[in-house]
GROMACS .gro file of N, CA and C in nm:
model
  396
    1MET      N    1   1.307   2.829  -0.384
    1MET     CA    2   1.320   2.710  -0.467
    1MET      C    3   1.419   2.611  -0.409
    2SER      N    4   1.529   2.659  -0.352
    2SER     CA    5   1.630   2.565  -0.302
    2SER      C    6   1.577   2.479  -0.188
    3ASN      N    7   1.484   2.532  -0.108
    3ASN     CA    8   1.426   2.450   0.000
    3ASN      C    9   1.352   2.330  -0.056
    4PHE      N   10   1.280   2.350  -0.165
    4PHE     CA   11   1.207   2.239  -0.227
    4PHE      C   12   1.304   2.127  -0.264
    5PHE      N   13   1.416   2.163  -0.323
    5PHE     CA   14   1.509   2.060  -0.367
    5PHE      C   15   1.583   1.995  -0.251
    6LYS      N   16   1.605   2.066  -0.143
    6LYS     CA   17   1.666   2.004  -0.025
    6LYS      C   18   1.574   1.897   0.032
    7LYS      N   19   1.445   1.923   0.028
    7LYS     CA   20   1.346   1.829   0.081
    7LYS      C   21   1.307   1.723  -0.021
    8SER      N   22   1.357   1.734  -0.141
    8SER     CA   23   1.308   1.649  -0.249
    8SER      C   24   1.368   1.508  -0.249
    9ILE      N   25   1.461   1.483  -0.158
    9ILE     CA   26   1.519   1.348  -0.150
    9ILE      C   27   1.527   1.307  -0.003
   10LYS      N   28   1.482   1.185   0.024
   10LYS     CA   29   1.484   1.134   0.161
   10LYS      C   30   1.550   0.997   0.158
   11ILE      N   31   1.649   0.977   0.244
   11ILE     CA   32   1.722   0.851   0.248
   11ILE      C   33   1.700   0.787   0.384
   12SER      N   34   1.661   0.660   0.382
   12SER     CA   35   1.643   0.587   0.508
   12SER      C   36   1.708   0.451   0.499
   13GLU      N   37   1.752   0.400   0.613
   13GLU     CA   38   1.814   0.267   0.615
   13GLU      C   39   1.707   0.166   0.658
   14GLU      N   40   1.673   0.078   0.566
   14GLU     CA   41   1.577  -0.028   0.593
   14GLU      C   42   1.654  -0.151   0.641
   15LYS      N   43   1.584  -0.258   0.670
   15LYS     CA   44   1.649  -0.378   0.721
   15LYS      C   45   1.753  -0.435   0.623
   16GLN      N   46   1.715  -0.445   0.495
   16GLN     CA   47   1.804  -0.509   0.397
   16GLN      C   48   1.866  -0.415   0.294
   17PHE      N   49   1.822  -0.290   0.291
   17PHE     CA   50   1.872  -0.199   0.188
   17PHE      C   51   1.856  -0.053   0.232
   18LEU      N   52   1.923   0.034   0.159
   18LEU     CA   53   1.901   0.178   0.172
   18LEU      C   54   1.784   0.214   0.082
   19LYS      N   55   1.695   0.295   0.131
   19LYS     CA   56   1.581   0.338   0.050
   19LYS      C   57   1.591   0.488   0.028
   20VAL      N   58   1.580   0.527  -0.099
   20VAL     CA   59   1.585   0.667  -0.137
   20VAL      C   60   1.451   0.701  -0.200
   21VAL      N   61   1.385   0.803  -0.146
   21VAL     CA   62   1.259   0.849  -0.204
   21VAL      C   63   1.283   0.990  -0.257
   22SER      N   64   1.251   1.008  -0.384
   22SER     CA   65   1.274   1.135  -0.452
   22SER      C   66   1.141   1.188  -0.505
   23GLN      N   67   1.130   1.320  -0.510
   23GLN     CA   68   1.012   1.379  -0.572
   23GLN      C   69   1.047   1.513  -0.635
   24GLY      N   70   0.967   1.553  -0.733
   24GLY     CA   71   0.987   1.682  -0.798
   24GLY      C   72   1.041   1.668  -0.939
   25GLU      N   73   1.056   1.783  -1.004
   25GLU     CA   74   1.110   1.785  -1.140
   25GLU      C   75   1.261   1.801  -1.133
   26ARG      N   76   1.328   1.733  -1.225
   26ARG     CA   77   1.473   1.746  -1.237
   26ARG      C   78   1.503   1.800  -1.377
   27THR      N   79   1.535   1.930  -1.380
   27THR     CA   80   1.564   1.994  -1.507
   27THR      C   81   1.708   2.043  -1.514
   28GLN      N   82   1.777   2.051  -1.400
   28GLN     CA   83   1.913   2.102  -1.397
   28GLN      C   84   2.011   1.993  -1.356
   29PHE      N   85   2.117   1.981  -1.432
   29PHE     CA   86   2.220   1.881  -1.403
   29PHE      C   87   2.276   1.898  -1.262
   30SER      N   88   2.297   2.022  -1.219
   30SER     CA   89   2.358   2.046  -1.088
   30SER      C   90   2.273   1.988  -0.975
   31LEU      N   91   2.141   1.994  -0.987
   31LEU     CA   92   2.053   1.941  -0.883
   31LEU      C   93   2.053   1.788  -0.883
   32VAL      N   94   2.057   1.728  -1.000
   32VAL     CA   95   2.066   1.583  -1.011
   32VAL      C   96   2.197   1.536  -0.949
   33LEU      N   97   2.303   1.609  -0.977
   33LEU     CA   98   2.435   1.576  -0.921
   33LEU      C   99   2.436   1.590  -0.768
   34GLN      N  100   2.374   1.696  -0.716
   34GLN     CA  101   2.368   1.713  -0.570
   34GLN      C  102   2.298   1.594  -0.504
   35ASN      N  103   2.188   1.549  -0.563
   35ASN     CA  104   2.117   1.435  -0.507
   35ASN      C  105   2.200   1.308  -0.517
   36ALA      N  106   2.269   1.290  -0.628
   36ALA     CA  107   2.357   1.172  -0.644
   36ALA      C  108   2.466   1.174  -0.538
   37GLU      N  109   2.520   1.291  -0.508
   37GLU     CA  110   2.623   1.303  -0.405
   37GLU      C  111   2.568   1.268  -0.267
   38LYS      N  112   2.443   1.309  -0.238
   38LYS     CA  113   2.381   1.274  -0.110
   38LYS      C  114   2.364   1.122  -0.098
   39ILE      N  115   2.320   1.058  -0.206
   39ILE     CA  116   2.303   0.912  -0.205
   39ILE      C  117   2.438   0.845  -0.188
   40HIS      N  118   2.540   0.895  -0.257
   40HIS     CA  119   2.675   0.840  -0.248
   40HIS      C  120   2.727   0.847  -0.104
   41LYS      N  121   2.705   0.960  -0.037
   41LYS     CA  122   2.747   0.975   0.104
   41LYS      C  123   2.676   0.874   0.192
   42ALA      N  124   2.547   0.853   0.166
   42ALA     CA  125   2.470   0.756   0.245
   42ALA      C  126   2.524   0.614   0.223
   43ILE      N  127   2.563   0.582   0.100
   43ILE     CA  128   2.621   0.451   0.070
   43ILE      C  129   2.752   0.434   0.147
   44GLN      N  130   2.834   0.537   0.147
   44GLN     CA  131   2.962   0.531   0.217
   44GLN      C  132   2.943   0.514   0.368
   45ALA      N  133   2.838   0.574   0.423
   45ALA     CA  134   2.814   0.570   0.567
   45ALA      C  135   2.744   0.442   0.613
   46SER      N  136   2.697   0.363   0.518
   46SER     CA  137   2.620   0.243   0.551
   46SER      C  138   2.697   0.117   0.511
   47ASP      N  139   2.659   0.004   0.572
   47ASP     CA  140   2.716  -0.123   0.528
   47ASP      C  141   2.625  -0.191   0.425
   48LYS      N  142   2.517  -0.125   0.388
   48LYS     CA  143   2.422  -0.182   0.292
   48LYS      C  144   2.477  -0.173   0.150
   49LYS      N  145   2.461  -0.281   0.076
   49LYS     CA  146   2.507  -0.284  -0.063
   49LYS      C  147   2.391  -0.292  -0.162
   50LEU      N  148   2.269  -0.280  -0.110
   50LEU     CA  149   2.148  -0.281  -0.193
   50LEU      C  150   2.078  -0.146  -0.177
   51ILE      N  151   2.039  -0.088  -0.289
   51ILE     CA  152   1.976   0.044  -0.287
   51ILE      C  153   1.843   0.036  -0.363
   52LEU      N  154   1.735   0.080  -0.297
   52LEU     CA  155   1.605   0.092  -0.363
   52LEU      C  156   1.577   0.240  -0.380
   53LEU      N  157   1.569   0.282  -0.506
   53LEU     CA  158   1.544   0.422  -0.538
   53LEU      C  159   1.399   0.435  -0.585
   54ASP      N  160   1.320   0.511  -0.512
   54ASP     CA  161   1.180   0.532  -0.550
   54ASP      C  162   1.168   0.669  -0.615
   55TYR      N  163   1.162   0.668  -0.748
   55TYR     CA  164   1.154   0.791  -0.825
   55TYR      C  165   1.018   0.805  -0.892
   56ARG      N  166   0.915   0.742  -0.834
   56ARG     CA  167   0.782   0.750  -0.894
   56ARG      C  168   0.726   0.891  -0.894
   57LEU      N  169   0.770   0.975  -0.801
   57LEU     CA  170   0.721   1.113  -0.794
   57LEU      C  171   0.821   1.212  -0.852
   58THR      N  172   0.913   1.160  -0.931
   58THR     CA  173   1.017   1.244  -0.992
   58THR      C  174   1.003   1.242  -1.144
   59ILE      N  175   1.011   1.359  -1.202
   59ILE     CA  176   1.007   1.373  -1.348
   59ILE      C  177   1.140   1.433  -1.392
   60PHE      N  178   1.209   1.360  -1.480
   60PHE     CA  179   1.336   1.408  -1.535
   60PHE      C  180   1.309   1.475  -1.669
   61LYS      N  181   1.353   1.599  -1.681
   61LYS     CA  182   1.341   1.672  -1.807
   61LYS      C  183   1.480   1.720  -1.845
   62MET      N  184   1.561   1.624  -1.886
   62MET     CA  185   1.700   1.654  -1.919
   62MET      C  186   1.737   1.584  -2.048
   63PRO      N  187   1.828   1.644  -2.124
   63PRO     CA  188   1.875   1.579  -2.247
   63PRO      C  189   1.960   1.455  -2.217
   64HIS      N  190   1.962   1.362  -2.313
   64HIS     CA  191   2.037   1.238  -2.293
   64HIS      C  192   2.185   1.260  -2.266
   65ASN      N  193   2.244   1.363  -2.325
   65ASN     CA  194   2.387   1.385  -2.302
   65ASN      C  195   2.417   1.415  -2.156
   66GLU      N  196   2.319   1.468  -2.082
   66GLU     CA  197   2.339   1.492  -1.938
   66GLU      C  198   2.351   1.358  -1.863
   67ALA      N  199   2.280   1.256  -1.912
   67ALA     CA  200   2.293   1.123  -1.851
   67ALA      C  201   2.436   1.072  -1.866
   68PHE      N  202   2.496   1.093  -1.984
   68PHE     CA  203   2.636   1.053  -2.004
   68PHE      C  204   2.728   1.131  -1.910
   69ASN      N  205   2.701   1.261  -1.894
   69ASN     CA  206   2.784   1.342  -1.805
   69ASN      C  207   2.775   1.291  -1.661
   70LEU      N  208   2.655   1.254  -1.618
   70LEU     CA  209   2.638   1.202  -1.482
   70LEU      C  210   2.709   1.068  -1.466
   71LEU      N  211   2.701   0.984  -1.567
   71LEU     CA  212   2.769   0.855  -1.563
   71LEU      C  213   2.920   0.874  -1.549
   72LYS      N  214   2.975   0.972  -1.618
   72LYS     CA  215   3.118   1.001  -1.607
   72LYS      C  216   3.154   1.042  -1.465
   73VAL      N  217   3.067   1.121  -1.401
   73VAL     CA  218   3.090   1.161  -1.261
   73VAL      C  219   3.088   1.038  -1.171
   74PHE      N  220   2.994   0.947  -1.197
   74PHE     CA  221   2.987   0.823  -1.118
   74PHE      C  222   3.118   0.746  -1.131
   75GLU      N  223   3.169   0.736  -1.253
   75GLU     CA  224   3.290   0.657  -1.277
   75GLU      C  225   3.414   0.720  -1.216
   76LEU      N  226   3.422   0.853  -1.218
   76LEU     CA  227   3.543   0.922  -1.174
   76LEU      C  228   3.541   0.965  -1.028
   77LYS      N  229   3.423   1.004  -0.978
   77LYS     CA  230   3.416   1.064  -0.845
   77LYS      C  231   3.328   0.985  -0.748
   78LEU      N  232   3.211   0.943  -0.793
   78LEU     CA  233   3.116   0.874  -0.705
   78LEU      C  234   3.128   0.723  -0.726
   79THR      N  235   3.247   0.673  -0.697
   79THR     CA  236   3.282   0.536  -0.735
   79THR      C  237   3.210   0.428  -0.654
   80GLU      N  238   3.154   0.462  -0.538
   80GLU     CA  239   3.083   0.362  -0.458
   80GLU      C  240   2.959   0.309  -0.531
   81PHE      N  241   2.908   0.382  -0.628
   81PHE     CA  242   2.793   0.333  -0.705
   81PHE      C  243   2.825   0.203  -0.778
   82LYS      N  244   2.954   0.179  -0.806
   82LYS     CA  245   2.994   0.053  -0.871
   82LYS      C  246   2.989  -0.064  -0.774
   83GLU      N  247   2.986  -0.036  -0.644
   83GLU     CA  248   2.992  -0.140  -0.542
   83GLU      C  249   2.854  -0.187  -0.494
   84VAL      N  250   2.749  -0.124  -0.543
   84VAL     CA  251   2.614  -0.155  -0.494
   84VAL      C  252   2.523  -0.202  -0.607
   85LYS      N  253   2.414  -0.265  -0.568
   85LYS     CA  254   2.309  -0.308  -0.660
   85LYS      C  255   2.192  -0.212  -0.640
   86MET      N  256   2.145  -0.152  -0.751
   86MET     CA  257   2.040  -0.050  -0.742
   86MET      C  258   1.917  -0.089  -0.823
   87ALA      N  259   1.801  -0.086  -0.756
   87ALA     CA  260   1.672  -0.104  -0.822
   87ALA      C  261   1.601   0.031  -0.817
   88VAL      N  262   1.555   0.075  -0.932
   88VAL     CA  263   1.492   0.207  -0.941
   88VAL      C  264   1.348   0.192  -0.987
   89ILE      N  265   1.256   0.245  -0.907
   89ILE     CA  266   1.115   0.244  -0.945
   89ILE      C  267   1.089   0.380  -1.008
   90ILE      N  268   1.045   0.379  -1.134
   90ILE     CA  269   1.028   0.505  -1.206
   90ILE      C  270   0.882   0.533  -1.240
   91ASN      N  271   0.856   0.657  -1.268
   91ASN     CA  272   0.728   0.706  -1.313
   91ASN      C  273   0.709   0.664  -1.460
   92PRO      N  274   0.591   0.620  -1.499
   92PRO     CA  275   0.570   0.582  -1.640
   92PRO      C  276   0.606   0.693  -1.739
   93ARG      N  277   0.598   0.819  -1.696
   93ARG     CA  278   0.633   0.930  -1.784
   93ARG      C  279   0.782   0.942  -1.807
   94THR      N  280   0.863   0.872  -1.728
   94THR     CA  281   1.009   0.884  -1.742
   94THR      C  282   1.072   0.753  -1.791
   95VAL      N  283   0.993   0.667  -1.851
   95VAL     CA  284   1.044   0.538  -1.897
   95VAL      C  285   1.156   0.555  -2.000
   96GLU      N  286   1.140   0.650  -2.092
   96GLU     CA  287   1.241   0.664  -2.197
   96GLU      C  288   1.378   0.700  -2.140
   97ILE      N  289   1.386   0.806  -2.059
   97ILE     CA  290   1.515   0.845  -2.003
   97ILE      C  291   1.563   0.741  -1.901
   98GLY      N  292   1.470   0.680  -1.828
   98GLY     CA  293   1.506   0.576  -1.732
   98GLY      C  294   1.568   0.455  -1.799
   99SER      N  295   1.508   0.412  -1.908
   99SER     CA  296   1.561   0.297  -1.982
   99SER      C  297   1.698   0.329  -2.041
  100PHE      N  298   1.711   0.449  -2.094
  100PHE     CA  299   1.839   0.492  -2.151
  100PHE      C  300   1.947   0.492  -2.041
  101TRP      N  301   1.915   0.551  -1.925
  101TRP     CA  302   2.009   0.557  -1.814
  101TRP      C  303   2.049   0.416  -1.768
  102ALA      N  304   1.951   0.329  -1.750
  102ALA     CA  305   1.981   0.192  -1.706
  102ALA      C  306   2.070   0.121  -1.807
  103SER      N  307   2.042   0.142  -1.934
  103SER     CA  308   2.120   0.078  -2.040
  103SER      C  309   2.266   0.122  -2.038
  104ILE      N  310   2.291   0.251  -2.030
  104ILE     CA  311   2.430   0.298  -2.032
  104ILE      C  312   2.501   0.260  -1.902
  105CYS      N  313   2.429   0.256  -1.791
  105CYS     CA  314   2.491   0.215  -1.664
  105CYS      C  315   2.536   0.069  -1.671
  106ARG      N  316   2.448  -0.018  -1.719
  106ARG     CA  317   2.483  -0.160  -1.727
  106ARG      C  318   2.600  -0.183  -1.822
  107LYS      N  319   2.604  -0.109  -1.932
  107LYS     CA  320   2.715  -0.124  -2.028
  107LYS      C  321   2.848  -0.086  -1.965
  108ARG      N  322   2.844   0.000  -1.862
  108ARG     CA  323   2.967   0.045  -1.796
  108ARG      C  324   2.993  -0.029  -1.665
  109GLY      N  325   2.918  -0.137  -1.640
  109GLY     CA  326   2.948  -0.222  -1.525
  109GLY      C  327   2.871  -0.193  -1.397
  110PHE      N  328   2.770  -0.107  -1.403
  110PHE     CA  329   2.689  -0.081  -1.286
  110PHE      C  330   2.575  -0.181  -1.279
  111ASP      N  331   2.542  -0.227  -1.158
  111ASP     CA  332   2.433  -0.324  -1.136
  111ASP      C  333   2.306  -0.243  -1.110
  112TYR      N  334   2.232  -0.213  -1.216
  112TYR     CA  335   2.126  -0.114  -1.211
  112TYR      C  336   2.009  -0.162  -1.297
  113GLN      N  337   1.888  -0.158  -1.243
  113GLN     CA  338   1.771  -0.203  -1.317
  113GLN      C  339   1.653  -0.112  -1.283
  114ILE      N  340   1.568  -0.085  -1.384
  114ILE     CA  341   1.451  -0.002  -1.359
  114ILE      C  342   1.324  -0.086  -1.354
  115PHE      N  343   1.228  -0.036  -1.278
  115PHE     CA  344   1.099  -0.103  -1.259
  115PHE      C  345   0.990   0.002  -1.249
  116GLN      N  346   0.865  -0.042  -1.270
  116GLN     CA  347   0.752   0.046  -1.244
  116GLN      C  348   0.670  -0.007  -1.126
  117ASP      N  349   0.707  -0.124  -1.074
  117ASP     CA  350   0.636  -0.186  -0.964
  117ASP      C  351   0.732  -0.207  -0.846
  118GLU      N  352   0.692  -0.163  -0.728
  118GLU     CA  353   0.780  -0.170  -0.612
  118GLU      C  354   0.813  -0.314  -0.571
  119GLU      N  355   0.714  -0.402  -0.575
  119GLU     CA  356   0.739  -0.541  -0.536
  119GLU      C  357   0.838  -0.610  -0.631
  120GLU      N  358   0.822  -0.584  -0.761
  120GLU     CA  359   0.916  -0.641  -0.859
  120GLU      C  360   1.057  -0.589  -0.832
  121ALA      N  361   1.068  -0.460  -0.802
  121ALA     CA  362   1.198  -0.400  -0.773
  121ALA      C  363   1.263  -0.465  -0.651
  122LYS      N  364   1.184  -0.482  -0.545
  122LYS     CA  365   1.237  -0.545  -0.423
  122LYS      C  366   1.275  -0.690  -0.449
  123ASP      N  367   1.192  -0.764  -0.523
  123ASP     CA  368   1.223  -0.904  -0.554
  123ASP      C  369   1.356  -0.914  -0.627
  124TRP      N  370   1.377  -0.829  -0.728
  124TRP     CA  371   1.502  -0.831  -0.804
  124TRP      C  372   1.620  -0.793  -0.714
  125LEU      N  373   1.600  -0.691  -0.634
  125LEU     CA  374   1.707  -0.641  -0.548
  125LEU      C  375   1.753  -0.748  -0.448
  126LEU      N  376   1.657  -0.820  -0.392
  126LEU     CA  377   1.688  -0.917  -0.287
  126LEU      C  378   1.716  -1.057  -0.340
  127ALA      N  379   1.691  -1.083  -0.467
  127ALA     CA  380   1.700  -1.217  -0.524
  127ALA      C  381   1.833  -1.287  -0.496
  128GLU      N  382   1.943  -1.228  -0.534
  128GLU     CA  383   2.073  -1.294  -0.517
  128GLU      C  384   2.113  -1.303  -0.371
  129ASN      N  385   2.068  -1.206  -0.291
  129ASN     CA  386   2.104  -1.208  -0.149
  129ASN      C  387   2.039  -1.323  -0.075
  130GLN      N  388   1.921  -1.363  -0.118
  130GLN     CA  389   1.851  -1.474  -0.053
  130GLN      C  390   1.934  -1.602  -0.066
  131ALA      N  391   1.992  -1.622  -0.184
  131ALA     CA  392   2.069  -1.745  -0.210
  131ALA      C  393   2.200  -1.746  -0.133
  132GLY      N  394   2.260  -1.626  -0.118
  132GLY     CA  395   2.391  -1.621  -0.051
  132GLY      C  396   2.372  -1.610   0.090
   0.00000   0.00000   0.00000
């Protein structure tokens, strides 16, 4: 089982942003946290401040309180997430938890938005950068 989860996240550096592609079920907080730590390390190693997260092949089956726990980890330990703009493309089956996560992140100062369409996500992600 652990091999599946090691392969379940792929991070690549694109021209304008870091791209993260995730797949599989997420039922354990520890696995979600491991993936968040991998993304955080990639952010630290890159000069990119835009992140495109493709979670269309990922299903989250976790209680809402776990989202709060993860947000606390972001605030206390994975602080680089506050320095980047993140667009997340989600699976229609995960809209409820995705919307909840995006809402609590924005309330705490994270630049985070969810989408179901990749082009819309890229447009939003790159919008402010085009002007600057």
